[in-house]
CSV table of C-alpha atoms in Angstrom, one decimal:
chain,number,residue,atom,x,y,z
A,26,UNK,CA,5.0,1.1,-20.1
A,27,UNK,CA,6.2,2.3,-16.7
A,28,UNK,CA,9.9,4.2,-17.1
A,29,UNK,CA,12.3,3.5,-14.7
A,30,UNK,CA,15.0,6.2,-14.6
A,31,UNK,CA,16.4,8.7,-12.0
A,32,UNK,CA,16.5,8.0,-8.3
A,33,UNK,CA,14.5,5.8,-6.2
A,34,UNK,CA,15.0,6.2,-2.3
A,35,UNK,CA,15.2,2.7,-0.5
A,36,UNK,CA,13.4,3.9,2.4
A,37,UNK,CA,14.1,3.6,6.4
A,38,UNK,CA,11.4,2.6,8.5
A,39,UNK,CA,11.1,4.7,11.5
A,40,UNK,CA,10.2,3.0,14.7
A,41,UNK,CA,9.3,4.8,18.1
A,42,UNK,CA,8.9,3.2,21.3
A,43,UNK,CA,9.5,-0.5,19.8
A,44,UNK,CA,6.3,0.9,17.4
A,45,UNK,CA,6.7,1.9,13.8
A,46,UNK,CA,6.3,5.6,13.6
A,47,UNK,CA,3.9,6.6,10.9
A,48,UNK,CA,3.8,10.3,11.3
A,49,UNK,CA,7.6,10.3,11.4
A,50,UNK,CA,7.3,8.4,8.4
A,51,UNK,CA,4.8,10.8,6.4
A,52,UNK,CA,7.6,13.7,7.1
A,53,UNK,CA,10.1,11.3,5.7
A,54,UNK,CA,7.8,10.6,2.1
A,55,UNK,CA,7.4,14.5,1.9
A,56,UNK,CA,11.4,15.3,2.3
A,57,UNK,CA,11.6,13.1,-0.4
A,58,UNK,CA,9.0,14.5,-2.6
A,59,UNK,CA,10.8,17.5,-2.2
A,60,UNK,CA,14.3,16.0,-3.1
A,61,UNK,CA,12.7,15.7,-6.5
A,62,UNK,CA,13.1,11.8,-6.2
A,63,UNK,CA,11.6,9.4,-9.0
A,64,UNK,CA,10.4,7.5,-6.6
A,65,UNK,CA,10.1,5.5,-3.2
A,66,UNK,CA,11.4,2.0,-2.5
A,67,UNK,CA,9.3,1.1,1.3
A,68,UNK,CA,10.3,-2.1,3.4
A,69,UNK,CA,13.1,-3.0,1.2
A,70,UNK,CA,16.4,-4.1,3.0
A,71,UNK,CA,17.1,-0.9,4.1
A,72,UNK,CA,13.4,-1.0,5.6
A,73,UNK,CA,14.1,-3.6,7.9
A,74,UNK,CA,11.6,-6.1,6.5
A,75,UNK,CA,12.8,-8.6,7.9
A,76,UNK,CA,11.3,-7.9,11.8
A,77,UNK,CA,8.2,-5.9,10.2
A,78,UNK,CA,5.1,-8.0,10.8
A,79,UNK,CA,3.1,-8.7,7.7
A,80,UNK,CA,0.4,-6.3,8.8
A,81,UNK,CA,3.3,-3.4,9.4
A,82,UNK,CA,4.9,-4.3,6.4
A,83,UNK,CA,1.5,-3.2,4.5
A,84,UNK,CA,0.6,-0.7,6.3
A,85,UNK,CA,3.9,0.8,5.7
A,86,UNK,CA,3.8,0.3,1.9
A,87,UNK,CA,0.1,2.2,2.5
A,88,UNK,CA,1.4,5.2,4.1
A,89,UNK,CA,3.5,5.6,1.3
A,90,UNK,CA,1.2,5.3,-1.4
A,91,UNK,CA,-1.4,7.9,0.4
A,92,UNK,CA,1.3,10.7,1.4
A,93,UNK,CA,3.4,9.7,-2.0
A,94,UNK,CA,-0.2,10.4,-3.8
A,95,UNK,CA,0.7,10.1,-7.3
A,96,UNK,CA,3.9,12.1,-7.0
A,97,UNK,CA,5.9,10.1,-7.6
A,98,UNK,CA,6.7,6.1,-8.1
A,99,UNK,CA,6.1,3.5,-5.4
A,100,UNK,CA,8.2,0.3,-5.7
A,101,UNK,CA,7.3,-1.6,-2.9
A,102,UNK,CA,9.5,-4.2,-1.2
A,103,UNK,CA,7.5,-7.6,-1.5
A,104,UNK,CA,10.0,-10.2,-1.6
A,105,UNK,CA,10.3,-13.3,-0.1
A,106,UNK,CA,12.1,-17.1,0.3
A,107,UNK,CA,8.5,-18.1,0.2
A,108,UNK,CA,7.7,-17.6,-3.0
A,109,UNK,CA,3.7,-18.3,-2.0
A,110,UNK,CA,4.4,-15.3,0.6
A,111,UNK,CA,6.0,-12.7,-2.1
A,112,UNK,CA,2.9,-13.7,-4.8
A,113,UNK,CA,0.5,-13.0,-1.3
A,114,UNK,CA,2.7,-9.8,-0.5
A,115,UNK,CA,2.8,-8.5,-3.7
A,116,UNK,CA,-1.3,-8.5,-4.5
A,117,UNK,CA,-1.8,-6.8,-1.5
A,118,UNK,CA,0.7,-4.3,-2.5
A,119,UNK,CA,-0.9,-3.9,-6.0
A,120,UNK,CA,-4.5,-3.8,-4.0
A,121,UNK,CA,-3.1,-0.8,-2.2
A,122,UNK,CA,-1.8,0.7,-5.3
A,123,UNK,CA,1.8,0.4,-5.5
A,124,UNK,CA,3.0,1.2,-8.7
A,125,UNK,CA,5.5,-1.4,-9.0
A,126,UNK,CA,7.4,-4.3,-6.9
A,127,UNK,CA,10.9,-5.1,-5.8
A,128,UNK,CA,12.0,-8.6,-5.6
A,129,UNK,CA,14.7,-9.7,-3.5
A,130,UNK,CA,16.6,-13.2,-4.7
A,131,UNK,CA,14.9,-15.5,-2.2
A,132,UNK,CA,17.5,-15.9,0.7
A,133,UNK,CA,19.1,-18.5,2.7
A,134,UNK,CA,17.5,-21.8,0.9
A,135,UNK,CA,19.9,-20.8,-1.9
A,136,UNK,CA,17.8,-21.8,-5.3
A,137,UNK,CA,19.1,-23.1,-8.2
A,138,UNK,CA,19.0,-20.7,-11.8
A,139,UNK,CA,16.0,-22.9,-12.6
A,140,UNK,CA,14.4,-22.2,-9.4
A,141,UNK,CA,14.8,-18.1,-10.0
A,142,UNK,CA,13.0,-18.3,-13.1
A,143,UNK,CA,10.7,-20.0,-11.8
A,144,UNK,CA,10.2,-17.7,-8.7
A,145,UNK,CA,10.4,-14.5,-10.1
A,146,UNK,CA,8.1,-15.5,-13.5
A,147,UNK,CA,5.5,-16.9,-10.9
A,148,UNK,CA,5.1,-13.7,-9.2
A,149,UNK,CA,5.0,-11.8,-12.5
A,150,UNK,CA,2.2,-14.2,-13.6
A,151,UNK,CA,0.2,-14.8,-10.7
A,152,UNK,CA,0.2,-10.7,-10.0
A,153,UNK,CA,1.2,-8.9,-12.8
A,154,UNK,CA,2.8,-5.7,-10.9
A,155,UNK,CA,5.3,-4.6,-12.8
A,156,UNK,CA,8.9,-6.2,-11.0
A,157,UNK,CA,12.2,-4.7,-10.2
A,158,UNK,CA,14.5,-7.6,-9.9
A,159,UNK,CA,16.4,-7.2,-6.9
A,160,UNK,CA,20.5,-8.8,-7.5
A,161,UNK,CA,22.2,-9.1,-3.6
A,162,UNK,CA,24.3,-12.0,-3.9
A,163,UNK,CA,25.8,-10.4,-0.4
A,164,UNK,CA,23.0,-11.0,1.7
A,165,UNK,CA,20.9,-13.6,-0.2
A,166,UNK,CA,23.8,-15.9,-1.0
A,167,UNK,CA,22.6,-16.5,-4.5
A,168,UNK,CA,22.9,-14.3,-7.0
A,169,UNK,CA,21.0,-13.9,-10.3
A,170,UNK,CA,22.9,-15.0,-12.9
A,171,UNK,CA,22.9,-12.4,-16.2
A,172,UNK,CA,21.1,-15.1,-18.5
A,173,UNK,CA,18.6,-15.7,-16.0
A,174,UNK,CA,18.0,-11.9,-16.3
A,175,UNK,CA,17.7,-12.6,-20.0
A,176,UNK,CA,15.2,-15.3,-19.8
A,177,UNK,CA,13.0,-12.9,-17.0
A,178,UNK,CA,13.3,-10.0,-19.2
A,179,UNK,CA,11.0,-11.8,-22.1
A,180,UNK,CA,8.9,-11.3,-19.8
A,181,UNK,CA,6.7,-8.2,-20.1
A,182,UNK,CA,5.7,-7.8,-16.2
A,183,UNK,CA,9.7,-7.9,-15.2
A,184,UNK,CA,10.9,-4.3,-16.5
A,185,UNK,CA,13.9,-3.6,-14.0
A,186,UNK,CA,17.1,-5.1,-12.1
A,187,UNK,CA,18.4,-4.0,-9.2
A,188,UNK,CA,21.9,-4.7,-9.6
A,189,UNK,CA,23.9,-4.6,-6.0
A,190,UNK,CA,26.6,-7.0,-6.7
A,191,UNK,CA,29.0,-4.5,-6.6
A,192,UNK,CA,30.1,-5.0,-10.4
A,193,UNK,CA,30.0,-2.5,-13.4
A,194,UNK,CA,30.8,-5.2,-15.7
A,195,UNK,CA,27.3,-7.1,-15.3
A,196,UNK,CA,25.3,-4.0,-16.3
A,197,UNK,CA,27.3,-4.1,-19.5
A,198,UNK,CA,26.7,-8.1,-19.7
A,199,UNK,CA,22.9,-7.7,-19.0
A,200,UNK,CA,22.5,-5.0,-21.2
A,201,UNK,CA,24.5,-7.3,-23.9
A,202,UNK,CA,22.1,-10.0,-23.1
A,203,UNK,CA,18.5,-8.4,-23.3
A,204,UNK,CA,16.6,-5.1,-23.4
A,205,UNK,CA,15.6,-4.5,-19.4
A,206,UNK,CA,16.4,-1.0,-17.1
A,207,UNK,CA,19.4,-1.6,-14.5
A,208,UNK,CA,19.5,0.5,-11.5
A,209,UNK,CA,22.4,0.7,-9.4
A,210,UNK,CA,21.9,-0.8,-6.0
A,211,UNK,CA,25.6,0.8,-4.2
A,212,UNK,CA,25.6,4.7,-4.5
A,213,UNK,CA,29.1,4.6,-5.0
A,214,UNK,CA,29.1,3.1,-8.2
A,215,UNK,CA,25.9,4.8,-9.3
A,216,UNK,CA,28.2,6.9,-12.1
A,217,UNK,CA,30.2,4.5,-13.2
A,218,UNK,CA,27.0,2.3,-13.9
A,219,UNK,CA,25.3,5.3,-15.9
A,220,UNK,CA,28.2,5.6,-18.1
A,221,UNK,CA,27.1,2.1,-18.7
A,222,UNK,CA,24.0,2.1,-20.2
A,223,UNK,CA,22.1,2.1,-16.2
A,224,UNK,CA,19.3,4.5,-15.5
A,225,UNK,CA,19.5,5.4,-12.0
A,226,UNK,CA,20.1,4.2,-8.7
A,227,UNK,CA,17.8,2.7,-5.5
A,228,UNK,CA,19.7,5.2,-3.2
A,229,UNK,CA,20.8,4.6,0.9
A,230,UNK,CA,22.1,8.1,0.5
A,231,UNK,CA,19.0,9.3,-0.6
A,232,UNK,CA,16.8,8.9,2.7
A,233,UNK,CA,19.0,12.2,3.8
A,234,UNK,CA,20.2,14.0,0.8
A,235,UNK,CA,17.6,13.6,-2.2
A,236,UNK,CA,18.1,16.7,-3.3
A,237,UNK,CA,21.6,16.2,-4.7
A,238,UNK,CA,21.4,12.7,-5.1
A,239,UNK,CA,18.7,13.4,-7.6
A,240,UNK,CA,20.6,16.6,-8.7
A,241,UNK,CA,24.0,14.0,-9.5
A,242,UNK,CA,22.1,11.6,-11.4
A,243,UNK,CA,19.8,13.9,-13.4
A,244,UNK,CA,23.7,15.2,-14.6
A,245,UNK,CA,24.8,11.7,-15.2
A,246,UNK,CA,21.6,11.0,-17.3
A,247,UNK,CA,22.1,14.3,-19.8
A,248,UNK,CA,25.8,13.2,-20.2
A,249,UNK,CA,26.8,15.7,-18.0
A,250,UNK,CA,29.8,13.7,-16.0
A,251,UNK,CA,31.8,16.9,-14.9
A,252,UNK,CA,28.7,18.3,-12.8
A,253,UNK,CA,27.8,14.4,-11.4
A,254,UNK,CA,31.4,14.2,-10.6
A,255,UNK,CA,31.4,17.0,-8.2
A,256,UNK,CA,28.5,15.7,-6.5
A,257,UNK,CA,30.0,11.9,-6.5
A,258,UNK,CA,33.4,13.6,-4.9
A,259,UNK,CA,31.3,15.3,-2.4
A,260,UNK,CA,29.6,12.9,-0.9
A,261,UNK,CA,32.0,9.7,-1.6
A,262,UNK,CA,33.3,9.6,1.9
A,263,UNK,CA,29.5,9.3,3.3
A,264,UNK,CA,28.5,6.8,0.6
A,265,UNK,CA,31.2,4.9,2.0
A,266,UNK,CA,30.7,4.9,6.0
A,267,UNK,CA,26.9,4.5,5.6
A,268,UNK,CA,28.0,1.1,5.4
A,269,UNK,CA,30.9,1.0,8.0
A,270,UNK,CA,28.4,-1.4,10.0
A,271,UNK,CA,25.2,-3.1,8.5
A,272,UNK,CA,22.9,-1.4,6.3
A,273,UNK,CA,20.5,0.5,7.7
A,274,UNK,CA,22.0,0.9,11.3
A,275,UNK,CA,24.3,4.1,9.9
A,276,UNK,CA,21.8,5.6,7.7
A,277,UNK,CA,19.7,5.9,10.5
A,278,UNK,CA,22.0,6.9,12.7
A,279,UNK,CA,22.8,9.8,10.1
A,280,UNK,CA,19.2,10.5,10.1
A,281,UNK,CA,18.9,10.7,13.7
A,282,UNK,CA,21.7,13.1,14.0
A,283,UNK,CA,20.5,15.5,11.8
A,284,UNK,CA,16.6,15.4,13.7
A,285,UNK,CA,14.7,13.1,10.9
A,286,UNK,CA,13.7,10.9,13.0
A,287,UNK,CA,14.7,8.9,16.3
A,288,UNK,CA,17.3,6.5,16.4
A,289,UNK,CA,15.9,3.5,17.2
A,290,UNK,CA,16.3,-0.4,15.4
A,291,UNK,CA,14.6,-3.8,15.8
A,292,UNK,CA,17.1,-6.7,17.1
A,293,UNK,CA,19.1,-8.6,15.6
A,294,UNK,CA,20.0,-4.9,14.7
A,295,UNK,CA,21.4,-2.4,17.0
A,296,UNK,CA,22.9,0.8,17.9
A,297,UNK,CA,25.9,2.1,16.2
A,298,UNK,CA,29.1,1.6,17.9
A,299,UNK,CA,30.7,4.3,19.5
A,300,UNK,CA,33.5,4.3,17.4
A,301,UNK,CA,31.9,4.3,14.1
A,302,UNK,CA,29.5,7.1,15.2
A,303,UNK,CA,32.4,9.3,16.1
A,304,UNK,CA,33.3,8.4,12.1
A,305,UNK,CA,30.3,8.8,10.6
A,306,UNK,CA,29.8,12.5,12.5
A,307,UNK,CA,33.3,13.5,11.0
A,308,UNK,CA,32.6,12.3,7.6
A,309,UNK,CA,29.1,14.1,7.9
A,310,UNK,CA,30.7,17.1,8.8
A,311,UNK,CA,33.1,16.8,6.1
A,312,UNK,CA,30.6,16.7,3.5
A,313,UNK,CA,28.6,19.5,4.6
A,314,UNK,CA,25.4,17.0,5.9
A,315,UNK,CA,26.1,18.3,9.6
């Protein structure tokens, strides 16, 4: 049974001329090898998937698997509305050999309870990847309600949720509910989830600091708090302005400042505003990033 525990880096996608930029990409999979990382989440939210094409989405999800090579986890982003394009999606990915798959509550036509079983459990059926539920009431407008997390955790393929709700309470409700691995989905309340029974976190912060994002929760995880703390009181004040404007626009913007990679975003996303960048700089510098 795969183990889902530590911290799992929900990757940017670098783009380059209006192109996706696989060597910048490699360097990106190896500074997170190096952070010590559980593992890699590719062309997730913070991916952008939504303006990759579906032949960039998988080649993307490839590049990661070859560089990753075994070193750690790949949880690949294969989520959809459709749920005949997340079953297509996620075969490929398991063709490819991604180790696992996140699923993102299918957005914007707003499915019933009923129809999220039925979504997620076809996936599961028709693949058999093992899934990483993926809870974002924020952007998908629905979210997945904890005894529909019950009913998909009878299920063997469905071993994770991603919980991104922003509420503590629901990993204690889930965990109430059924026997399935939450990982936190805000970085900010990645400690107060652990002391909760969660068992990680898919990490924004992580694309730039794995190192001690991995270092904070691998603290958490052995119980101690103190040591997490300090990291947590560190870098608070940049797990809060990566989202000053829409996830991923600061992260990379952060990344770009420091040299990772170049600054660049596929419309409807754009540059950060001068404002916020002058913010995000300060609070970098603050917390010892730049």
């Amino acid at each position: 049974m795969m183990k889902f525990e530590g911290v799992y880096t929900a990757l940017v996608t670098p783009f380059r001329n209006g192109e996706v930029d696989y060597e910048a990409l490699k360097k990106l999979v190896e500074l997170q090898i190096a952070g010590n990382v559980s593992g890699i989440v590719p062309v997730g939210t913070t991916g952008e998937s939504p303006t990759l094409s579906p032949e960039e989405h998988l080649k993307v999800i490839e590049t990661v698997v070859q560089v990753s090579a075994g070193r750690c986890q790949v949880i690949a982003g294969t989520g959809a509305n459709s749920t005949q394009e997340a079953v297509y999606l996620t075969a490929e990915a398991r063709e490819i050999g991604a180790d696992a798959s996140l699923q993102v509550t299918p957005y914007y036509n707003k499915p019933t309870q009923e129809g999220l079983y039925r979504h997620f459990s076809t996936v599961a059926d028709k693949v058999g990847l093992p899934i990483v539920l993926y809870n974002v009431p924020g952007r998908s407008g629905v979210p997945i309600a904890e005894t529909t997390v019950a009913r998909l955790a009878k299920n063997p393929v469905i071993r994770a949720v991603k919980e991104a709700a922003g509420s503590v309470d629901r990993v204690s409700t889930i965990l109430d509910l059924c026997d399935i691995t939450v990982l936190s989905g805000d970085d900010s309340l990645t400690l107060p989830m652990i002391s909760v029974g969660a068992k990680g976190i898919i990490s924004v912060t992580s694309n730039i600091v794995p190192g001690e994002m991995s270092a904070m929760v691998k603290a958490a995880l052995a119980g101690d708090f103190a040591t997490a703390l300090q990291y947590h009181r560190k870098y608070y004040p940049f797990f809060r302005d990566q989202f000053i404007e829409t996830n991923p626009i600061p992260i990379k913007a952060a990344m770009a400042m420091v040299g990772l990679m170049a600054e660049e975003y596929r419309l409807p996303l754009c540059e950060l505003s001068p404002e916020h960048r002058e913010k995000l700089a300060a609070t970098m510098k603050r917390c010892g990033i730049l």
